[in-house]
Structure formats: structure tokens, C-alpha cells
PDB file of C-alpha atoms in Angstrom:
ATOM      1  CA  UNK A   1      75.409  17.594   0.752  1.00 70.00           C
ATOM      2  CA  UNK A   2      73.688  14.540  -0.695  1.00 77.00           C
ATOM      3  CA  UNK A   3      74.992  11.313   0.804  1.00 88.00           C
ATOM      4  CA  UNK A   4      74.508   7.976  -0.935  1.00 92.00           C
ATOM      5  CA  UNK A   5      75.221   4.984   1.277  1.00 94.00           C
ATOM      6  CA  UNK A   6      77.160   2.212  -0.409  1.00 95.00           C
ATOM      7  CA  UNK A   7      75.444  -1.146   0.312  1.00 94.00           C
ATOM      8  CA  UNK A   8      77.397  -3.312   2.776  1.00 94.00           C
ATOM      9  CA  UNK A   9      77.890  -6.146   0.242  1.00 96.00           C
ATOM     10  CA  UNK A  10      79.804  -3.881  -2.178  1.00 97.00           C
ATOM     11  CA  UNK A  11      83.529  -4.719  -2.398  1.00 97.00           C
ATOM     12  CA  UNK A  12      84.245  -3.434  -5.915  1.00 98.00           C
ATOM     13  CA  UNK A  13      83.762   0.027  -7.418  1.00 98.00           C
ATOM     14  CA  UNK A  14      83.546   0.046 -11.222  1.00 98.00           C
ATOM     15  CA  UNK A  15      84.112   3.417 -12.889  1.00 98.00           C
ATOM     16  CA  UNK A  16      83.196   4.812 -16.267  1.00 97.00           C
ATOM     17  CA  UNK A  17      85.646   7.480 -17.537  1.00 97.00           C
ATOM     18  CA  UNK A  18      84.046  10.101 -19.790  1.00 95.00           C
ATOM     19  CA  UNK A  19      81.684  12.324 -17.784  1.00 96.00           C
ATOM     20  CA  UNK A  20      82.387  10.334 -14.595  1.00 97.00           C
ATOM     21  CA  UNK A  21      86.085  10.627 -13.727  1.00 97.00           C
ATOM     22  CA  UNK A  22      87.070  12.881 -16.615  1.00 96.00           C
ATOM     23  CA  UNK A  23      85.247  15.945 -17.992  1.00 96.00           C
ATOM     24  CA  UNK A  24      83.448  15.304 -21.281  1.00 94.00           C
ATOM     25  CA  UNK A  25      85.041  18.579 -22.413  1.00 94.00           C
ATOM     26  CA  UNK A  26      88.528  17.026 -22.122  1.00 94.00           C
ATOM     27  CA  UNK A  27      87.508  14.154 -24.388  1.00 89.00           C
ATOM     28  CA  UNK A  28      85.528  16.337 -26.785  1.00 91.00           C
ATOM     29  CA  UNK A  29      87.733  19.457 -26.866  1.00 94.00           C
ATOM     30  CA  UNK A  30      91.219  17.994 -26.333  1.00 95.00           C
ATOM     31  CA  UNK A  31      91.524  14.280 -27.178  1.00 93.00           C
ATOM     32  CA  UNK A  32      89.509  14.092 -30.402  1.00 93.00           C
ATOM     33  CA  UNK A  33      90.561  17.447 -31.904  1.00 96.00           C
ATOM     34  CA  UNK A  34      94.181  16.352 -31.319  1.00 97.00           C
ATOM     35  CA  UNK A  35      93.593  13.451 -33.738  1.00 97.00           C
ATOM     36  CA  UNK A  36      92.086  15.689 -36.421  1.00 97.00           C
ATOM     37  CA  UNK A  37      94.836  18.282 -36.119  1.00 98.00           C
ATOM     38  CA  UNK A  38      97.770  15.842 -36.036  1.00 98.00           C
ATOM     39  CA  UNK A  39      96.823  12.723 -38.026  1.00 98.00           C
ATOM     40  CA  UNK A  40      98.543  13.864 -41.272  1.00 98.00           C
ATOM     41  CA  UNK A  41     101.794  14.770 -39.503  1.00 97.00           C
ATOM     42  CA  UNK A  42     101.666  11.550 -37.445  1.00 98.00           C
ATOM     43  CA  UNK A  43     101.245   9.348 -40.530  1.00 98.00           C
ATOM     44  CA  UNK A  44     104.037  11.159 -42.392  1.00 96.00           C
ATOM     45  CA  UNK A  45     106.401  10.760 -39.430  1.00 96.00           C
ATOM     46  CA  UNK A  46     105.614   7.115 -38.608  1.00 97.00           C
ATOM     47  CA  UNK A  47     104.609   5.765 -42.039  1.00 96.00           C
ATOM     48  CA  UNK A  48     107.546   3.350 -42.419  1.00 94.00           C
ATOM     49  CA  UNK A  49     107.081   1.853 -38.928  1.00 97.00           C
ATOM     50  CA  UNK A  50     105.492  -1.570 -38.557  1.00 97.00           C
ATOM     51  CA  UNK A  51     102.919  -0.378 -35.986  1.00 97.00           C
ATOM     52  CA  UNK A  52     101.737   2.371 -38.318  1.00 97.00           C
ATOM     53  CA  UNK A  53     101.494  -0.032 -41.258  1.00 96.00           C
ATOM     54  CA  UNK A  54      99.416  -2.425 -39.118  1.00 97.00           C
ATOM     55  CA  UNK A  55      97.089   0.462 -38.252  1.00 97.00           C
ATOM     56  CA  UNK A  56      96.758   1.367 -41.940  1.00 97.00           C
ATOM     57  CA  UNK A  57      95.978  -2.212 -43.035  1.00 96.00           C
ATOM     58  CA  UNK A  58      93.332  -2.502 -40.307  1.00 96.00           C
ATOM     59  CA  UNK A  59      91.787   0.789 -41.502  1.00 98.00           C
ATOM     60  CA  UNK A  60      91.908  -0.481 -45.105  1.00 97.00           C
ATOM     61  CA  UNK A  61      90.113  -3.690 -44.092  1.00 97.00           C
ATOM     62  CA  UNK A  62      87.475  -1.605 -42.278  1.00 97.00           C
ATOM     63  CA  UNK A  63      87.119   0.619 -45.366  1.00 97.00           C
ATOM     64  CA  UNK A  64      86.412  -2.477 -47.487  1.00 96.00           C
ATOM     65  CA  UNK A  65      83.666  -3.524 -45.046  1.00 97.00           C
ATOM     66  CA  UNK A  66      82.279   0.029 -45.169  1.00 96.00           C
ATOM     67  CA  UNK A  67      82.308   0.243 -48.989  1.00 95.00           C
ATOM     68  CA  UNK A  68      78.472   0.052 -49.122  1.00 96.00           C
ATOM     69  CA  UNK A  69      78.020   3.009 -46.751  1.00 95.00           C
ATOM     70  CA  UNK A  70      77.222   6.478 -48.017  1.00 93.00           C
ATOM     71  CA  UNK A  71      80.352   8.623 -48.321  1.00 93.00           C
ATOM     72  CA  UNK A  72      82.736   5.850 -47.211  1.00 94.00           C
ATOM     73  CA  UNK A  73      86.366   6.560 -48.083  1.00 95.00           C
ATOM     74  CA  UNK A  74      88.405   3.716 -49.664  1.00 95.00           C
ATOM     75  CA  UNK A  75      92.126   3.272 -48.891  1.00 94.00           C
ATOM     76  CA  UNK A  76      94.112   2.068 -51.936  1.00 90.00           C
ATOM     77  CA  UNK A  77      96.682  -0.730 -51.707  1.00 87.00           C
ATOM     78  CA  UNK A  78     100.336   0.260 -51.512  1.00 76.00           C
ATOM     79  CA  UNK A  79     101.217  -1.039 -54.978  1.00 70.00           C
ATOM     80  CA  UNK A  80     101.036   1.662 -57.597  1.00 65.00           C
ATOM     81  CA  UNK A  81      99.908   4.374 -55.175  1.00 70.00           C
ATOM     82  CA  UNK A  82     102.094   7.248 -54.264  1.00 89.00           C
ATOM     83  CA  UNK A  83     102.691   7.539 -50.489  1.00 91.00           C
ATOM     84  CA  UNK A  84     101.231  11.043 -50.176  1.00 92.00           C
ATOM     85  CA  UNK A  85      98.074   9.887 -51.971  1.00 92.00           C
ATOM     86  CA  UNK A  86      97.735   6.950 -49.597  1.00 94.00           C
ATOM     87  CA  UNK A  87      98.317   9.103 -46.526  1.00 96.00           C
ATOM     88  CA  UNK A  88      95.625  11.494 -47.767  1.00 96.00           C
ATOM     89  CA  UNK A  89      93.207   8.567 -48.248  1.00 96.00           C
ATOM     90  CA  UNK A  90      93.863   7.376 -44.675  1.00 97.00           C
ATOM     91  CA  UNK A  91      93.370  10.926 -43.328  1.00 98.00           C
ATOM     92  CA  UNK A  92      90.096  11.296 -45.260  1.00 97.00           C
ATOM     93  CA  UNK A  93      88.930   7.910 -43.976  1.00 98.00           C
ATOM     94  CA  UNK A  94      89.741   8.854 -40.356  1.00 98.00           C
ATOM     95  CA  UNK A  95      87.896  12.195 -40.749  1.00 98.00           C
ATOM     96  CA  UNK A  96      84.877  10.399 -42.251  1.00 97.00           C
ATOM     97  CA  UNK A  97      84.743   7.826 -39.435  1.00 96.00           C
ATOM     98  CA  UNK A  98      85.138  10.500 -36.758  1.00 96.00           C
ATOM     99  CA  UNK A  99      82.434  12.701 -38.293  1.00 95.00           C
ATOM    100  CA  UNK A 100      80.061   9.729 -37.968  1.00 95.00           C
ATOM    101  CA  UNK A 101      81.225   9.063 -34.382  1.00 91.00           C
ATOM    102  CA  UNK A 102      82.243   5.519 -35.314  1.00 91.00           C
ATOM    103  CA  UNK A 103      83.863   3.337 -32.693  1.00 84.00           C
ATOM    104  CA  UNK A 104      85.583   0.798 -34.950  1.00 89.00           C
ATOM    105  CA  UNK A 105      88.579  -1.121 -33.613  1.00 86.00           C
ATOM    106  CA  UNK A 106      90.662   0.152 -36.550  1.00 93.00           C
ATOM    107  CA  UNK A 107      89.965   3.809 -35.759  1.00 94.00           C
ATOM    108  CA  UNK A 108      90.444   3.301 -32.013  1.00 89.00           C
ATOM    109  CA  UNK A 109      93.766   1.550 -32.555  1.00 91.00           C
ATOM    110  CA  UNK A 110      95.225   4.437 -34.568  1.00 95.00           C
ATOM    111  CA  UNK A 111      93.830   7.010 -32.120  1.00 93.00           C
ATOM    112  CA  UNK A 112      95.310   5.054 -29.204  1.00 90.00           C
ATOM    113  CA  UNK A 113      98.767   5.004 -30.812  1.00 94.00           C
ATOM    114  CA  UNK A 114      98.575   8.737 -31.562  1.00 96.00           C
ATOM    115  CA  UNK A 115      97.541   9.558 -27.999  1.00 95.00           C
ATOM    116  CA  UNK A 116     100.293   7.321 -26.661  1.00 94.00           C
ATOM    117  CA  UNK A 117     102.881   9.289 -28.634  1.00 95.00           C
ATOM    118  CA  UNK A 118     101.394  12.587 -27.388  1.00 96.00           C
ATOM    119  CA  UNK A 119     101.170  11.541 -23.718  1.00 95.00           C
ATOM    120  CA  UNK A 120     104.647  10.010 -23.588  1.00 93.00           C
ATOM    121  CA  UNK A 121     106.130  13.097 -25.258  1.00 94.00           C
ATOM    122  CA  UNK A 122     104.410  15.232 -22.598  1.00 93.00           C
ATOM    123  CA  UNK A 123     102.307  17.077 -25.200  1.00 93.00           C
ATOM    124  CA  UNK A 124      99.144  16.171 -23.310  1.00 94.00           C
ATOM    125  CA  UNK A 125      98.006  15.311 -19.777  1.00 95.00           C
ATOM    126  CA  UNK A 126      94.695  13.687 -18.803  1.00 96.00           C
ATOM    127  CA  UNK A 127      92.310  15.718 -16.660  1.00 96.00           C
ATOM    128  CA  UNK A 128      90.329  14.262 -13.763  1.00 97.00           C
ATOM    129  CA  UNK A 129      87.663  15.906 -11.627  1.00 97.00           C
ATOM    130  CA  UNK A 130      89.211  17.143  -8.353  1.00 96.00           C
ATOM    131  CA  UNK A 131      87.224  14.680  -6.201  1.00 97.00           C
ATOM    132  CA  UNK A 132      88.288  11.553  -8.105  1.00 97.00           C
ATOM    133  CA  UNK A 133      91.801  10.721  -6.914  1.00 97.00           C
ATOM    134  CA  UNK A 134      91.201  11.478  -3.184  1.00 97.00           C
ATOM    135  CA  UNK A 135      88.034   9.320  -3.277  1.00 97.00           C
ATOM    136  CA  UNK A 136      89.770   6.404  -5.009  1.00 97.00           C
ATOM    137  CA  UNK A 137      92.552   6.534  -2.390  1.00 97.00           C
ATOM    138  CA  UNK A 138      89.897   6.498   0.358  1.00 96.00           C
ATOM    139  CA  UNK A 139      88.058   3.528  -1.158  1.00 96.00           C
ATOM    140  CA  UNK A 140      91.260   1.535  -1.462  1.00 97.00           C
ATOM    141  CA  UNK A 141      92.182   2.304   2.159  1.00 96.00           C
ATOM    142  CA  UNK A 142      88.752   0.958   3.099  1.00 95.00           C
ATOM    143  CA  UNK A 143      89.632  -2.309   1.319  1.00 95.00           C
ATOM    144  CA  UNK A 144      87.644  -1.702  -1.887  1.00 97.00           C
ATOM    145  CA  UNK A 145      88.884  -2.805  -5.301  1.00 98.00           C
ATOM    146  CA  UNK A 146      88.605  -0.204  -8.069  1.00 98.00           C
ATOM    147  CA  UNK A 147      88.186  -1.123 -11.754  1.00 98.00           C
ATOM    148  CA  UNK A 148      87.601   0.898 -14.938  1.00 98.00           C
ATOM    149  CA  UNK A 149      85.017   0.038 -17.619  1.00 98.00           C
ATOM    150  CA  UNK A 150      85.091   2.352 -20.625  1.00 95.00           C
ATOM    151  CA  UNK A 151      84.363   2.130 -24.333  1.00 87.00           C
ATOM    152  CA  UNK A 152      87.884   3.529 -24.867  1.00 84.00           C
ATOM    153  CA  UNK A 153      90.461   0.744 -25.255  1.00 84.00           C
ATOM    154  CA  UNK A 154      92.324  -0.594 -22.209  1.00 90.00           C
ATOM    155  CA  UNK A 155      95.502   0.842 -23.756  1.00 88.00           C
ATOM    156  CA  UNK A 156      93.929   4.323 -23.966  1.00 88.00           C
ATOM    157  CA  UNK A 157      92.617   4.017 -20.380  1.00 93.00           C
ATOM    158  CA  UNK A 158      96.100   3.210 -19.089  1.00 94.00           C
ATOM    159  CA  UNK A 159      97.499   6.237 -20.928  1.00 93.00           C
ATOM    160  CA  UNK A 160      95.010   8.531 -19.164  1.00 95.00           C
ATOM    161  CA  UNK A 161      95.755   7.175 -15.703  1.00 96.00           C
ATOM    162  CA  UNK A 162      99.502   6.969 -16.382  1.00 96.00           C
ATOM    163  CA  UNK A 163      99.848  10.571 -17.638  1.00 96.00           C
ATOM    164  CA  UNK A 164      97.408  12.724 -15.679  1.00 95.00           C
ATOM    165  CA  UNK A 165      97.495  16.176 -14.144  1.00 92.00           C
ATOM    166  CA  UNK A 166      97.731  14.216 -10.851  1.00 92.00           C
ATOM    167  CA  UNK A 167     100.798  12.310 -12.104  1.00 94.00           C
ATOM    168  CA  UNK A 168     100.873   8.545 -12.698  1.00 96.00           C
ATOM    169  CA  UNK A 169      97.874   7.118 -10.823  1.00 96.00           C
ATOM    170  CA  UNK A 170      97.734   3.715 -12.531  1.00 97.00           C
ATOM    171  CA  UNK A 171      98.644   1.965  -9.276  1.00 97.00           C
ATOM    172  CA  UNK A 172      95.261   3.051  -7.847  1.00 97.00           C
ATOM    173  CA  UNK A 173      93.369   0.920 -10.378  1.00 98.00           C
ATOM    174  CA  UNK A 174      93.027  -2.860  -9.936  1.00 98.00           C
ATOM    175  CA  UNK A 175      92.121  -3.591 -13.558  1.00 98.00           C
ATOM    176  CA  UNK A 176      90.605  -2.323 -16.803  1.00 98.00           C
ATOM    177  CA  UNK A 177      87.750  -3.426 -19.067  1.00 97.00           C
ATOM    178  CA  UNK A 178      86.749  -2.177 -22.512  1.00 93.00           C
ATOM    179  CA  UNK A 179      84.159  -3.258 -25.088  1.00 88.00           C
ATOM    180  CA  UNK A 180      86.110  -6.466 -25.789  1.00 90.00           C
ATOM    181  CA  UNK A 181      84.212  -7.877 -22.772  1.00 95.00           C
ATOM    182  CA  UNK A 182      80.939  -6.580 -24.260  1.00 94.00           C
ATOM    183  CA  UNK A 183      79.114  -3.302 -24.809  1.00 92.00           C
ATOM    184  CA  UNK A 184      78.210  -1.108 -21.850  1.00 96.00           C
ATOM    185  CA  UNK A 185      74.499  -1.146 -22.727  1.00 96.00           C
ATOM    186  CA  UNK A 186      74.318  -4.966 -22.508  1.00 97.00           C
ATOM    187  CA  UNK A 187      73.649  -6.461 -19.083  1.00 98.00           C
ATOM    188  CA  UNK A 188      75.679  -9.575 -19.896  1.00 98.00           C
ATOM    189  CA  UNK A 189      78.859  -7.449 -19.996  1.00 98.00           C
ATOM    190  CA  UNK A 190      78.492  -6.759 -16.271  1.00 98.00           C
ATOM    191  CA  UNK A 191      78.077 -10.471 -15.499  1.00 98.00           C
ATOM    192  CA  UNK A 192      81.277 -11.167 -17.458  1.00 98.00           C
ATOM    193  CA  UNK A 193      83.112  -8.427 -15.541  1.00 98.00           C
ATOM    194  CA  UNK A 194      82.004  -9.922 -12.206  1.00 98.00           C
ATOM    195  CA  UNK A 195      83.168 -13.348 -13.408  1.00 98.00           C
ATOM    196  CA  UNK A 196      86.509 -11.928 -14.473  1.00 98.00           C
ATOM    197  CA  UNK A 197      87.012 -10.149 -11.113  1.00 98.00           C
ATOM    198  CA  UNK A 198      85.823 -13.231  -9.245  1.00 98.00           C
ATOM    199  CA  UNK A 199      82.936 -11.658  -7.344  1.00 98.00           C
ATOM    200  CA  UNK A 200      79.153 -11.626  -7.542  1.00 98.00           C
ATOM    201  CA  UNK A 201      77.425  -8.869  -9.544  1.00 98.00           C
ATOM    202  CA  UNK A 202      75.816  -7.488  -6.376  1.00 97.00           C
ATOM    203  CA  UNK A 203      79.321  -6.937  -4.919  1.00 98.00           C
ATOM    204  CA  UNK A 204      79.836  -4.232  -7.563  1.00 98.00           C
ATOM    205  CA  UNK A 205      78.849  -0.549  -7.491  1.00 98.00           C
ATOM    206  CA  UNK A 206      79.000   0.973 -10.999  1.00 98.00           C
ATOM    207  CA  UNK A 207      79.373   4.746 -11.359  1.00 98.00           C
ATOM    208  CA  UNK A 208      78.403   6.153 -14.764  1.00 98.00           C
ATOM    209  CA  UNK A 209      76.932   9.301 -16.299  1.00 97.00           C
ATOM    210  CA  UNK A 210      74.792   7.304 -18.771  1.00 97.00           C
ATOM    211  CA  UNK A 211      71.409   5.992 -17.609  1.00 97.00           C
ATOM    212  CA  UNK A 212      71.299   3.389 -20.437  1.00 97.00           C
ATOM    213  CA  UNK A 213      74.480   1.877 -18.981  1.00 98.00           C
ATOM    214  CA  UNK A 214      73.118   2.168 -15.431  1.00 98.00           C
ATOM    215  CA  UNK A 215      69.963   0.345 -16.507  1.00 98.00           C
ATOM    216  CA  UNK A 216      71.942  -2.493 -18.185  1.00 98.00           C
ATOM    217  CA  UNK A 217      74.110  -2.874 -15.068  1.00 98.00           C
ATOM    218  CA  UNK A 218      71.045  -2.947 -12.809  1.00 98.00           C
ATOM    219  CA  UNK A 219      69.518  -5.720 -14.912  1.00 98.00           C
ATOM    220  CA  UNK A 220      72.600  -7.779 -14.039  1.00 98.00           C
ATOM    221  CA  UNK A 221      72.026  -7.064 -10.310  1.00 98.00           C
ATOM    222  CA  UNK A 222      74.880  -4.532 -10.101  1.00 98.00           C
ATOM    223  CA  UNK A 223      74.397  -1.519  -7.775  1.00 98.00           C
ATOM    224  CA  UNK A 224      74.528   1.812  -9.622  1.00 98.00           C
ATOM    225  CA  UNK A 225      74.802   5.528  -8.983  1.00 97.00           C
ATOM    226  CA  UNK A 226      74.494   8.085 -11.779  1.00 98.00           C
ATOM    227  CA  UNK A 227      77.159  10.794 -11.774  1.00 98.00           C
ATOM    228  CA  UNK A 228      75.957  14.307 -12.610  1.00 97.00           C
ATOM    229  CA  UNK A 229      78.827  16.497 -13.833  1.00 97.00           C
ATOM    230  CA  UNK A 230      79.128  19.792 -15.730  1.00 94.00           C
ATOM    231  CA  UNK A 231      78.704  19.156 -19.459  1.00 93.00           C
ATOM    232  CA  UNK A 232      76.957  15.783 -19.065  1.00 95.00           C
ATOM    233  CA  UNK A 233      73.668  15.069 -20.825  1.00 94.00           C
ATOM    234  CA  UNK A 234      70.590  16.136 -18.852  1.00 95.00           C
ATOM    235  CA  UNK A 235      68.364  13.612 -17.072  1.00 97.00           C
ATOM    236  CA  UNK A 236      64.587  13.267 -17.284  1.00 96.00           C
ATOM    237  CA  UNK A 237      62.487  13.838 -14.140  1.00 97.00           C
ATOM    238  CA  UNK A 238      61.825  10.078 -13.988  1.00 97.00           C
ATOM    239  CA  UNK A 239      65.554   9.312 -14.112  1.00 97.00           C
ATOM    240  CA  UNK A 240      66.214  11.875 -11.388  1.00 96.00           C
ATOM    241  CA  UNK A 241      63.731  10.240  -9.037  1.00 96.00           C
ATOM    242  CA  UNK A 242      64.633   6.662  -9.933  1.00 97.00           C
ATOM    243  CA  UNK A 243      68.439   6.676  -9.691  1.00 97.00           C
ATOM    244  CA  UNK A 244      70.813   7.510  -6.863  1.00 96.00           C
ATOM    245  CA  UNK A 245      72.498  10.677  -8.137  1.00 97.00           C
ATOM    246  CA  UNK A 246      75.863  12.072  -7.042  1.00 97.00           C
ATOM    247  CA  UNK A 247      77.684  15.207  -8.204  1.00 97.00           C
ATOM    248  CA  UNK A 248      80.968  14.215  -6.545  1.00 97.00           C
ATOM    249  CA  UNK A 249      82.592  10.957  -5.419  1.00 97.00           C
ATOM    250  CA  UNK A 250      82.820  12.482  -1.932  1.00 96.00           C
ATOM    251  CA  UNK A 251      79.038  11.995  -1.655  1.00 96.00           C
ATOM    252  CA  UNK A 252      79.440   8.214  -1.449  1.00 96.00           C
ATOM    253  CA  UNK A 253      79.379   6.961   2.117  1.00 93.00           C
ATOM    254  CA  UNK A 254      81.062   3.637   2.838  1.00 89.00           C
ATOM    255  CA  UNK A 255      79.478   1.907   5.850  1.00 77.00           C
ATOM    256  CA  UNK A 256      82.884   0.427   6.736  1.00 62.00           C
ATOM    257  CA  UNK A 257      84.445   3.878   7.266  1.00 52.00           C
TER     258      UNK A 257
END
């Protein structure tokens, strides 16, 4: 087994979600298809609710900003439009954004609310790799703090950890960060995270499957290890020699233990 020693100055472990703690297949084959398959029914059921109307107006505002883009789908104003027509416009807009892998706040907000409804109703449970929860428990026993940094919203992150196949494991996480603090490919984001936690960047070990994120974190003097999991994108030979690679969290060795 490969063993990667965690530097003695590390007191915080920062985790990516997709491809690191959670199989990419769960995100790709369960979470996103759920939106496509259920968005019409969800909008019809919740249309009159304030939260749903806020989601729709945010999507409409985004659609106005996107008007110049090829194939963009406008969402008409409520006045003079029949509800079914409007719902169809919202559905078409969501499909268009998802087919272009857009990460707009408007789209994420609706997705987050739909997932929340599904998780709380027990229609869905988040999957984690088998090594994740035991390792996080071990790190915490060793006095480490554990934080999440994902491009999925903090709300969506909490849903995953609160409704998992391992039960509610939210108490194992000290805090959550999303792209509101900055994008994962920008080194400044990692400095802001350290500032928010109240530690130095070299007190953090970041675990991610994406070398562009690892590189940005390293620029900020954060320690990194690249997580190699089934279904993750392949690495170049240079990346394989340059980065510390792990295939399981159990391969991290804490000097304090």
C-alpha cells in the first residue's frame, strides 16, 4: 500500500466532494438525471410556493443575461402567459443550461431545492467511498479539523452529508465552502479559506481529484494530494510523478498517530 505522510504542520484537511469523497458516477448518473427527470413535476407541484417563484425569477434574470448566447431559452413574464407555457419555458431553460454544463447560481439554486425535497423525502441517499467516513473519524480523533470545498453550493453539500448511505454525518465536518469564496482553480480562494478558518495556508492539506485545483492550492502554499478513484479523469505521466497520489484516504499517514 502507498503511504503518504501528512506534514507535521497540517491541522486542517480540506476535501473536495465529486471524485474525492463521492463517486463521480453518483453525481453524473443519479443527481443530475434526477433533475432532468423530475423538474416538470417539481415545478407543477411547487409553482405557487414563494421559494419556487424566487427560483423562477432568478432563472428568468439569468435568461435575460444569456439572451445573446446561441440557443438560449427565454422565460416569459407571468403576465399574459399561461402557467403551463411558463413551466415549459423554465424546463427548456434548465435543460439548455444543463446540456452546456453551466454552473449559474440560478440553476444551482433550483437544483439544490429539488435535491433537498428528494433527500428529505428519502427518495435519494448520498453515496460515499467506503474509506471516507472511517478516515474522517480517525482524523478528528487525531485533533484534525475537516472542511469541505466544492463547487456545489453549501446547501447541497449539507444535504449530501446529512442524508448519506452512512446516515447523517454532518457532525463530522467543521465547515463548508463553495464558489462564493472563489473558484477552485484560483489560488486566492485557498488563502481566503485559510483566513476564514483562522490558520495559515500551509496548515491545510487539500484532497482533490483535479490537478488544476491541486496546482492552484499549491500556489497558495497549501499541501495537496491527488485522489485517484474509479471513474475519475486520467492523469498524465508528469502529473503522476509530480503529485502525491492516493487511491484511498487510508493511505494518508498522520505523524501524530
